[in-house]
Amino acid sequence: MNTAFDRCHPAVSFLFFAAVLSFSMIFMHPLALAVSLLAAVSCAAYLTHGRSLRGHLLLLPVLLLGAALNPLFNHEGATVLTYLPDGNPLTLESILYGLAAAAMLAAVIAWFSAFNAVMTSDKLVYLTGRVAPGFSLLFSMTLRFVPRFRAELSRLSRAQAALGQDVRSGSILARVRRGASILSAMITWALENAIETADSMKSRGYGLPGRSAYAIYRMSRRDAVLIVWILAASACIIAGAVSGGLSWKYFPLISRRTGGALTFGTLAVYLLLCATPLLLSLWEAVRWRASSSGM
């Protein structure tokens, strides 16, 4: 079942994800990272109907490992906790920066998970088809290529196993030879599929000037309000960040330029922006309940 955010105009969804992804990669303030990570995981779980939670849980050990390895290679910082066996210092700042970098990476991955659930290939083609038809075709083919590649790889592996050429049995040399055979077949399949798709789109007149497009998306009043809200919230967040509300330095000492009302006001707007898909669904549920009770 589609969510309320899925039913929005593609421009609304694209603008929202462009804003939250940009802010997630720019702001290294601990509270901003916490807001982005919490909202990203919540929105991804909601927009994917819980399918992404398992993947995020499996990703947690990898991110913690990255955070733990950062102090072993990054020795900047003035607060020395101890010295490693090789003589390099282990600093508090490098540990905290590793945790912040891991949180940023986790938030970006979660946002992209939500992006893939909402921004389907037809929405991307609708947004970029007239502006950059070549890029639109390439991007949509890339999005649908991964699941098709996995399905074709599984089919070829089963066919090889049925012929007694299973890559999971035999000597190492035999496994490598069978794996190379499957890889060669997959590369040939991918190239042929790409050429056939490009020729098919070209024969239909895709990308020609003046060609009409079948647009199934219409900008509603709600979509216009959401665009205004995303732009206004982004402007407030940028203004707060430029004024120092989200300034945070890890090296050489942990320091911040300002705090108080400016910081928490900027974070409040940032939280509301990141939670827009959840708030929109909550608003529609309240309206539906109100209209049902009034019948």
Tab-separated table of N, CA, C and O in Angstrom, residues 70-171:
chain	number	residue	atom	x	y	z
A	70	ASN	N	38.748	4.215	12.988
A	70	ASN	CA	39.179	5.578	12.686
A	70	ASN	C	40.278	6.078	13.627
A	70	ASN	O	41.269	6.656	13.157
A	71	PRO	N	40.165	5.873	14.956
A	71	PRO	CA	41.243	6.353	15.833
A	71	PRO	C	42.578	5.667	15.599
A	71	PRO	O	43.617	6.200	15.994
A	72	LEU	N	42.571	4.500	14.965
A	72	LEU	CA	43.824	3.816	14.710
A	72	LEU	C	44.615	4.457	13.576
A	72	LEU	O	45.838	4.285	13.491
A	73	PHE	N	43.932	5.209	12.703
A	73	PHE	CA	44.594	5.843	11.566
A	73	PHE	C	44.595	7.364	11.673
A	73	PHE	O	45.404	8.023	11.027
A	74	ASN	N	43.665	7.910	12.443
A	74	ASN	CA	43.572	9.362	12.628
A	74	ASN	C	44.029	9.692	14.052
A	74	ASN	O	43.359	9.344	15.018
A	75	HIS	N	45.170	10.362	14.162
A	75	HIS	CA	45.757	10.636	15.479
A	75	HIS	C	45.712	12.119	15.815
A	75	HIS	O	46.460	12.578	16.681
A	76	GLU	N	44.843	12.867	15.135
A	76	GLU	CA	44.706	14.280	15.452
A	76	GLU	C	43.935	14.445	16.752
A	76	GLU	O	43.241	13.545	17.207
A	77	GLY	N	44.045	15.613	17.336
A	77	GLY	CA	43.358	15.897	18.586
A	77	GLY	C	44.335	16.154	19.712
A	77	GLY	O	45.451	15.611	19.742
A	78	ALA	N	43.908	16.997	20.643
A	78	ALA	CA	44.787	17.400	21.744
A	78	ALA	C	44.570	16.601	23.016
A	78	ALA	O	45.425	16.622	23.899
A	79	THR	N	43.434	15.901	23.130
A	79	THR	CA	43.143	15.138	24.344
A	79	THR	C	43.633	13.715	24.165
A	79	THR	O	42.936	12.864	23.602
A	80	VAL	N	44.835	13.446	24.633
A	80	VAL	CA	45.436	12.124	24.484
A	80	VAL	C	44.953	11.231	25.620
A	80	VAL	O	45.141	11.543	26.802
A	81	LEU	N	44.334	10.121	25.252
A	81	LEU	CA	43.851	9.163	26.249
A	81	LEU	C	44.926	8.140	26.612
A	81	LEU	O	45.112	7.809	27.774
A	82	THR	N	45.606	7.638	25.615
A	82	THR	CA	46.680	6.671	25.823
A	82	THR	C	47.504	6.609	24.550
A	82	THR	O	47.248	7.336	23.583
A	83	TYR	N	48.494	5.733	24.557
A	83	TYR	CA	49.345	5.567	23.384
A	83	TYR	C	49.231	4.131	22.887
A	83	TYR	O	49.219	3.186	23.676
A	84	LEU	N	49.127	4.003	21.567
A	84	LEU	CA	49.021	2.697	20.944
A	84	LEU	C	50.380	2.002	20.957
A	84	LEU	O	51.414	2.648	21.175
A	85	PRO	N	50.394	0.693	20.737
A	85	PRO	CA	51.682	-0.029	20.725
A	85	PRO	C	52.697	0.518	19.737
A	85	PRO	O	53.907	0.407	19.957
A	86	ASP	N	52.248	1.128	18.625
A	86	ASP	CA	53.191	1.678	17.656
A	86	ASP	C	53.674	3.075	18.025
A	86	ASP	O	54.422	3.697	17.267
A	87	GLY	N	53.203	3.590	19.189
A	87	GLY	CA	53.663	4.891	19.654
A	87	GLY	C	52.764	6.046	19.294
A	87	GLY	O	52.940	7.166	19.801
A	88	ASN	N	51.755	5.848	18.428
A	88	ASN	CA	50.825	6.916	18.050
A	88	ASN	C	49.810	7.145	19.150
A	88	ASN	O	49.396	6.203	19.837
A	89	PRO	N	49.373	8.388	19.327
A	89	PRO	CA	48.420	8.680	20.398
A	89	PRO	C	46.997	8.288	20.023
A	89	PRO	O	46.609	8.341	18.851
A	90	LEU	N	46.234	7.892	21.015
A	90	LEU	CA	44.811	7.640	20.872
A	90	LEU	C	44.091	8.817	21.506
A	90	LEU	O	44.142	9.005	22.727
A	91	THR	N	43.420	9.629	20.691
A	91	THR	CA	42.826	10.871	21.188
A	91	THR	C	41.306	10.765	21.267
A	91	THR	O	40.677	10.008	20.522
A	92	LEU	N	40.752	11.545	22.187
A	92	LEU	CA	39.302	11.591	22.360
A	92	LEU	C	38.631	12.171	21.118
A	92	LEU	O	37.564	11.709	20.702
A	93	GLU	N	39.256	13.168	20.519
A	93	GLU	CA	38.664	13.814	19.349
A	93	GLU	C	38.545	12.857	18.162
A	93	GLU	O	37.551	12.888	17.432
A	94	SER	N	39.548	12.015	17.965
A	94	SER	CA	39.494	11.070	16.848
A	94	SER	C	38.410	10.021	17.069
A	94	SER	O	37.754	9.586	16.116
A	95	ILE	N	38.189	9.617	18.319
A	95	ILE	CA	37.126	8.651	18.616
A	95	ILE	C	35.758	9.259	18.338
A	95	ILE	O	34.896	8.640	17.689
A	96	LEU	N	35.554	10.485	18.814
A	96	LEU	CA	34.263	11.143	18.602
A	96	LEU	C	34.025	11.452	17.128
A	96	LEU	O	32.894	11.345	16.635
A	97	TYR	N	35.087	11.808	16.415
A	97	TYR	CA	34.928	12.066	14.981
A	97	TYR	C	34.587	10.779	14.232
A	97	TYR	O	33.801	10.804	13.283
A	98	GLY	N	35.179	9.660	14.643
A	98	GLY	CA	34.838	8.379	14.029
A	98	GLY	C	33.384	8.015	14.241
A	98	GLY	O	32.712	7.533	13.333
A	99	LEU	N	32.877	8.254	15.457
A	99	LEU	CA	31.460	8.000	15.725
A	99	LEU	C	30.570	8.913	14.892
A	99	LEU	O	29.540	8.484	14.365
A	100	ALA	N	30.968	10.185	14.757
A	100	ALA	CA	30.175	11.125	13.959
A	100	ALA	C	30.166	10.726	12.489
A	100	ALA	O	29.118	10.778	11.818
A	101	ALA	N	31.324	10.318	11.970
A	101	ALA	CA	31.388	9.892	10.569
A	101	ALA	C	30.552	8.640	10.336
A	101	ALA	O	29.878	8.512	9.300
A	102	ALA	N	30.567	7.709	11.296
A	102	ALA	CA	29.752	6.505	11.166
A	102	ALA	C	28.263	6.849	11.190
A	102	ALA	O	27.472	6.279	10.435
A	103	ALA	N	27.872	7.776	12.066
A	103	ALA	CA	26.467	8.195	12.129
A	103	ALA	C	26.035	8.872	10.838
A	103	ALA	O	24.923	8.651	10.342
A	104	MET	N	26.917	9.697	10.266
A	104	MET	CA	26.593	10.353	9.001
A	104	MET	C	26.415	9.330	7.885
A	104	MET	O	25.460	9.411	7.090
A	105	LEU	N	27.313	8.354	7.822
A	105	LEU	CA	27.208	7.320	6.790
A	105	LEU	C	25.927	6.513	6.949
A	105	LEU	O	25.239	6.215	5.961
A	106	ALA	N	25.582	6.166	8.182
A	106	ALA	CA	24.355	5.402	8.423
A	106	ALA	C	23.124	6.210	8.026
A	106	ALA	O	22.173	5.670	7.438
A	107	ALA	N	23.126	7.501	8.334
A	107	ALA	CA	21.980	8.347	7.970
A	107	ALA	C	21.834	8.462	6.459
A	107	ALA	O	20.717	8.367	5.920
A	108	VAL	N	22.945	8.639	5.749
A	108	VAL	CA	22.892	8.763	4.287
A	108	VAL	C	22.386	7.464	3.655
A	108	VAL	O	21.555	7.485	2.735
A	109	ILE	N	22.862	6.334	4.158
A	109	ILE	CA	22.400	5.047	3.624
A	109	ILE	C	20.909	4.868	3.870
A	109	ILE	O	20.159	4.399	3.001
A	110	ALA	N	20.444	5.238	5.065
A	110	ALA	CA	19.014	5.108	5.371
A	110	ALA	C	18.174	6.042	4.498
A	110	ALA	O	17.095	5.657	4.026
A	111	TRP	N	18.676	7.257	4.259
A	111	TRP	CA	17.936	8.167	3.387
A	111	TRP	C	17.868	7.642	1.961
A	111	TRP	O	16.843	7.774	1.285
A	112	PHE	N	18.951	7.059	1.473
A	112	PHE	CA	18.935	6.486	0.125
A	112	PHE	C	17.999	5.283	0.047
A	112	PHE	O	17.400	5.013	-0.995
A	113	SER	N	17.873	4.546	1.146
A	113	SER	CA	16.914	3.439	1.171
A	113	SER	C	15.493	3.959	1.007
A	113	SER	O	14.687	3.392	0.258
A	114	ALA	N	15.187	5.049	1.700
A	114	ALA	CA	13.870	5.663	1.544
A	114	ALA	C	13.700	6.260	0.154
A	114	ALA	O	12.610	6.193	-0.445
A	115	PHE	N	14.777	6.843	-0.385
A	115	PHE	CA	14.735	7.419	-1.735
A	115	PHE	C	14.392	6.353	-2.771
A	115	PHE	O	13.556	6.576	-3.660
A	116	ASN	N	15.028	5.187	-2.674
A	116	ASN	CA	14.760	4.117	-3.629
A	116	ASN	C	13.338	3.597	-3.520
A	116	ASN	O	12.766	3.118	-4.508
A	117	ALA	N	12.756	3.669	-2.323
A	117	ALA	CA	11.382	3.203	-2.143
A	117	ALA	C	10.368	4.165	-2.744
A	117	ALA	O	9.297	3.747	-3.196
A	118	VAL	N	10.687	5.458	-2.738
A	118	VAL	CA	9.729	6.475	-3.192
A	118	VAL	C	9.981	6.879	-4.644
A	118	VAL	O	9.062	6.914	-5.467
A	119	MET	N	11.229	7.187	-4.974
A	119	MET	CA	11.550	7.687	-6.312
A	119	MET	C	11.765	6.516	-7.257
A	119	MET	O	12.878	6.053	-7.488
A	120	THR	N	10.682	6.028	-7.798
A	120	THR	CA	10.741	4.930	-8.757
A	120	THR	C	11.272	5.439	-10.099
A	120	THR	O	11.391	6.646	-10.332
A	121	SER	N	11.587	4.502	-10.983
A	121	SER	CA	12.175	4.877	-12.270
A	121	SER	C	11.232	5.747	-13.099
A	121	SER	O	11.684	6.661	-13.803
A	122	ASP	N	9.924	5.500	-13.034
A	122	ASP	CA	8.996	6.314	-13.820
A	122	ASP	C	8.952	7.755	-13.323
A	122	ASP	O	8.789	8.691	-14.110
A	123	LYS	N	9.121	7.954	-11.998
A	123	LYS	CA	9.157	9.317	-11.464
A	123	LYS	C	10.413	10.047	-11.911
A	123	LYS	O	10.367	11.239	-12.252
A	124	LEU	N	11.537	9.345	-11.913
A	124	LEU	CA	12.779	9.976	-12.355
A	124	LEU	C	12.739	10.306	-13.840
A	124	LEU	O	13.223	11.359	-14.264
A	125	VAL	N	12.167	9.403	-14.626
A	125	VAL	CA	12.026	9.677	-16.058
A	125	VAL	C	11.106	10.866	-16.278
A	125	VAL	O	11.345	11.712	-17.151
A	126	TYR	N	10.045	10.962	-15.483
A	126	TYR	CA	9.126	12.095	-15.610
A	126	TYR	C	9.823	13.418	-15.307
A	126	TYR	O	9.596	14.428	-15.986
A	127	LEU	N	10.702	13.422	-14.280
A	127	LEU	CA	11.359	14.663	-13.873
A	127	LEU	C	12.459	15.082	-14.848
A	127	LEU	O	12.642	16.275	-15.108
A	128	THR	N	13.198	14.125	-15.361
A	128	THR	CA	14.383	14.461	-16.167
A	128	THR	C	14.248	14.106	-17.641
A	128	THR	O	15.182	14.346	-18.402
A	129	GLY	N	13.117	13.549	-18.035
A	129	GLY	CA	12.967	13.078	-19.407
A	129	GLY	C	13.118	14.167	-20.440
A	129	GLY	O	13.744	13.972	-21.489
A	130	ARG	N	12.552	15.340	-20.177
A	130	ARG	CA	12.625	16.413	-21.155
A	130	ARG	C	13.894	17.239	-21.016
A	130	ARG	O	14.401	17.778	-21.995
A	131	VAL	N	14.392	17.369	-19.803
A	131	VAL	CA	15.590	18.176	-19.576
A	131	VAL	C	16.841	17.448	-20.041
A	131	VAL	O	17.677	18.006	-20.752
A	132	ALA	N	16.979	16.194	-19.622
A	132	ALA	CA	18.157	15.389	-19.985
A	132	ALA	C	17.695	13.977	-20.305
A	132	ALA	O	17.779	13.089	-19.465
A	133	PRO	N	17.185	13.747	-21.512
A	133	PRO	CA	16.631	12.427	-21.843
A	133	PRO	C	17.674	11.314	-21.798
A	133	PRO	O	17.385	10.194	-21.398
A	134	GLY	N	18.920	11.618	-22.212
A	134	GLY	CA	19.953	10.595	-22.167
A	134	GLY	C	20.268	10.165	-20.745
A	134	GLY	O	20.367	8.971	-20.446
A	135	PHE	N	20.425	11.132	-19.865
A	135	PHE	CA	20.689	10.811	-18.454
A	135	PHE	C	19.507	10.091	-17.828
A	135	PHE	O	19.685	9.163	-17.035
A	136	SER	N	18.298	10.528	-18.182
A	136	SER	CA	17.102	9.894	-17.636
A	136	SER	C	17.032	8.423	-18.021
A	136	SER	O	16.737	7.556	-17.192
A	137	LEU	N	17.320	8.132	-19.297
A	137	LEU	CA	17.297	6.742	-19.761
A	137	LEU	C	18.373	5.924	-19.060
A	137	LEU	O	18.115	4.800	-18.601
A	138	LEU	N	19.582	6.468	-18.962
A	138	LEU	CA	20.685	5.749	-18.327
A	138	LEU	C	20.392	5.485	-16.849
A	138	LEU	O	20.635	4.381	-16.332
A	139	PHE	N	19.849	6.484	-16.165
A	139	PHE	CA	19.585	6.345	-14.728
A	139	PHE	C	18.484	5.330	-14.473
A	139	PHE	O	18.582	4.498	-13.555
A	140	SER	N	17.424	5.384	-15.259
A	140	SER	CA	16.331	4.427	-15.065
A	140	SER	C	16.787	3.003	-15.379
A	140	SER	O	16.392	2.049	-14.699
A	141	MET	N	17.629	2.845	-16.402
A	141	MET	CA	18.158	1.524	-16.719
A	141	MET	C	19.048	1.003	-15.592
A	141	MET	O	19.039	-0.190	-15.273
A	142	THR	N	19.808	1.905	-14.965
A	142	THR	CA	20.672	1.498	-13.856
A	142	THR	C	19.853	1.031	-12.666
A	142	THR	O	20.190	0.034	-12.016
A	143	LEU	N	18.762	1.757	-12.377
A	143	LEU	CA	17.936	1.395	-11.229
A	143	LEU	C	17.308	0.013	-11.399
A	143	LEU	O	17.240	-0.768	-10.446
A	144	ARG	N	16.848	-0.282	-12.595
A	144	ARG	CA	16.198	-1.567	-12.806
A	144	ARG	C	17.189	-2.669	-13.158
A	144	ARG	O	16.820	-3.843	-13.219
A	145	PHE	N	18.461	-2.277	-13.379
A	145	PHE	CA	19.447	-3.267	-13.772
A	145	PHE	C	19.840	-4.177	-12.607
A	145	PHE	O	20.023	-5.384	-12.790
A	146	VAL	N	19.964	-3.605	-11.401
A	146	VAL	CA	20.456	-4.383	-10.255
A	146	VAL	C	19.537	-5.559	-9.933
A	146	VAL	O	19.997	-6.702	-9.855
A	147	PRO	N	18.217	-5.351	-9.739
A	147	PRO	CA	17.373	-6.525	-9.450
A	147	PRO	C	17.304	-7.519	-10.609
A	147	PRO	O	17.264	-8.736	-10.376
A	148	ARG	N	17.311	-7.016	-11.852
A	148	ARG	CA	17.285	-7.932	-13.001
A	148	ARG	C	18.593	-8.713	-13.110
A	148	ARG	O	18.594	-9.893	-13.474
A	149	PHE	N	19.711	-8.058	-12.804
A	149	PHE	CA	21.005	-8.736	-12.846
A	149	PHE	C	21.055	-9.860	-11.809
A	149	PHE	O	21.544	-10.958	-12.092
A	150	ARG	N	20.544	-9.590	-10.619
A	150	ARG	CA	20.536	-10.615	-9.580
A	150	ARG	C	19.644	-11.786	-9.964
A	150	ARG	O	19.998	-12.959	-9.744
A	151	ALA	N	18.493	-11.484	-10.545
A	151	ALA	CA	17.584	-12.557	-10.951
A	151	ALA	C	18.200	-13.411	-12.069
A	151	ALA	O	18.111	-14.648	-12.050
A	152	GLU	N	18.847	-12.751	-13.036
A	152	GLU	CA	19.475	-13.492	-14.137
A	152	GLU	C	20.668	-14.306	-13.627
A	152	GLU	O	20.897	-15.440	-14.075
A	153	LEU	N	21.404	-13.742	-12.689
A	153	LEU	CA	22.536	-14.471	-12.117
A	153	LEU	C	22.072	-15.716	-11.373
A	153	LEU	O	22.686	-16.792	-11.477
A	154	SER	N	20.971	-15.582	-10.642
A	154	SER	CA	20.425	-16.743	-9.941
A	154	SER	C	19.957	-17.812	-10.922
A	154	SER	O	20.173	-19.007	-10.706
A	155	ARG	N	19.350	-17.388	-12.034
A	155	ARG	CA	18.875	-18.344	-13.033
A	155	ARG	C	20.045	-19.082	-13.689
A	155	ARG	O	20.008	-20.308	-13.863
A	156	LEU	N	21.098	-18.357	-14.036
A	156	LEU	CA	22.259	-18.990	-14.654
A	156	LEU	C	22.972	-19.935	-13.675
A	156	LEU	O	23.445	-21.005	-14.071
A	157	SER	N	23.033	-19.537	-12.409
A	157	SER	CA	23.684	-20.399	-11.419
A	157	SER	C	22.928	-21.702	-11.246
A	157	SER	O	23.538	-22.779	-11.143
A	158	ARG	N	21.598	-21.624	-11.246
A	158	ARG	CA	20.803	-22.849	-11.125
A	158	ARG	C	20.958	-23.730	-12.358
A	158	ARG	O	21.006	-24.966	-12.257
A	159	ALA	N	21.031	-23.110	-13.541
A	159	ALA	CA	21.224	-23.879	-14.768
A	159	ALA	C	22.586	-24.568	-14.776
A	159	ALA	O	22.707	-25.739	-15.173
A	160	GLN	N	23.616	-23.863	-14.325
A	160	GLN	CA	24.944	-24.464	-14.245
A	160	GLN	C	24.978	-25.626	-13.254
A	160	GLN	O	25.587	-26.667	-13.509
A	161	ALA	N	24.288	-25.452	-12.119
A	161	ALA	CA	24.251	-26.518	-11.120
A	161	ALA	C	23.519	-27.740	-11.652
A	161	ALA	O	23.892	-28.881	-11.364
A	162	ALA	N	22.457	-27.528	-12.445
A	162	ALA	CA	21.712	-28.651	-13.011
A	162	ALA	C	22.556	-29.438	-14.016
A	162	ALA	O	22.346	-30.633	-14.215
A	163	LEU	N	23.550	-28.758	-14.617
A	163	LEU	CA	24.441	-29.431	-15.568
A	163	LEU	C	25.667	-30.028	-14.878
A	163	LEU	O	26.576	-30.512	-15.553
A	164	GLY	N	25.693	-29.954	-13.546
A	164	GLY	CA	26.833	-30.489	-12.811
A	164	GLY	C	28.018	-29.556	-12.760
A	164	GLY	O	29.141	-29.995	-12.491
A	165	GLN	N	27.799	-28.255	-13.036
A	165	GLN	CA	28.861	-27.261	-13.047
A	165	GLN	C	28.649	-26.242	-11.934
A	165	GLN	O	28.801	-25.033	-12.129
A	166	ASP	N	28.331	-26.733	-10.750
A	166	ASP	CA	28.055	-25.860	-9.624
A	166	ASP	C	29.349	-25.185	-9.160
A	166	ASP	O	30.388	-25.833	-9.013
A	167	VAL	N	29.274	-23.857	-8.924
A	167	VAL	CA	30.458	-23.118	-8.489
A	167	VAL	C	30.786	-23.366	-7.024
A	167	VAL	O	31.836	-22.939	-6.533
A	168	ARG	N	29.906	-24.047	-6.303
A	168	ARG	CA	30.142	-24.308	-4.879
A	168	ARG	C	30.761	-25.667	-4.612
A	168	ARG	O	30.919	-26.066	-3.456
A	169	SER	N	31.115	-26.388	-5.652
A	169	SER	CA	31.715	-27.711	-5.479
A	169	SER	C	32.877	-27.879	-6.444
A	169	SER	O	32.995	-27.164	-7.451
A	170	GLY	N	33.765	-28.841	-6.137
A	170	GLY	CA	34.919	-29.097	-6.973
A	170	GLY	C	36.149	-28.377	-6.480
A	170	GLY	O	36.151	-27.709	-5.431
A	171	SER	N	37.234	-28.479	-7.230
A	171	SER	CA	38.484	-27.830	-6.870
A	171	SER	C	38.381	-26.316	-7.062
A	171	SER	O	37.456	-25.806	-7.704
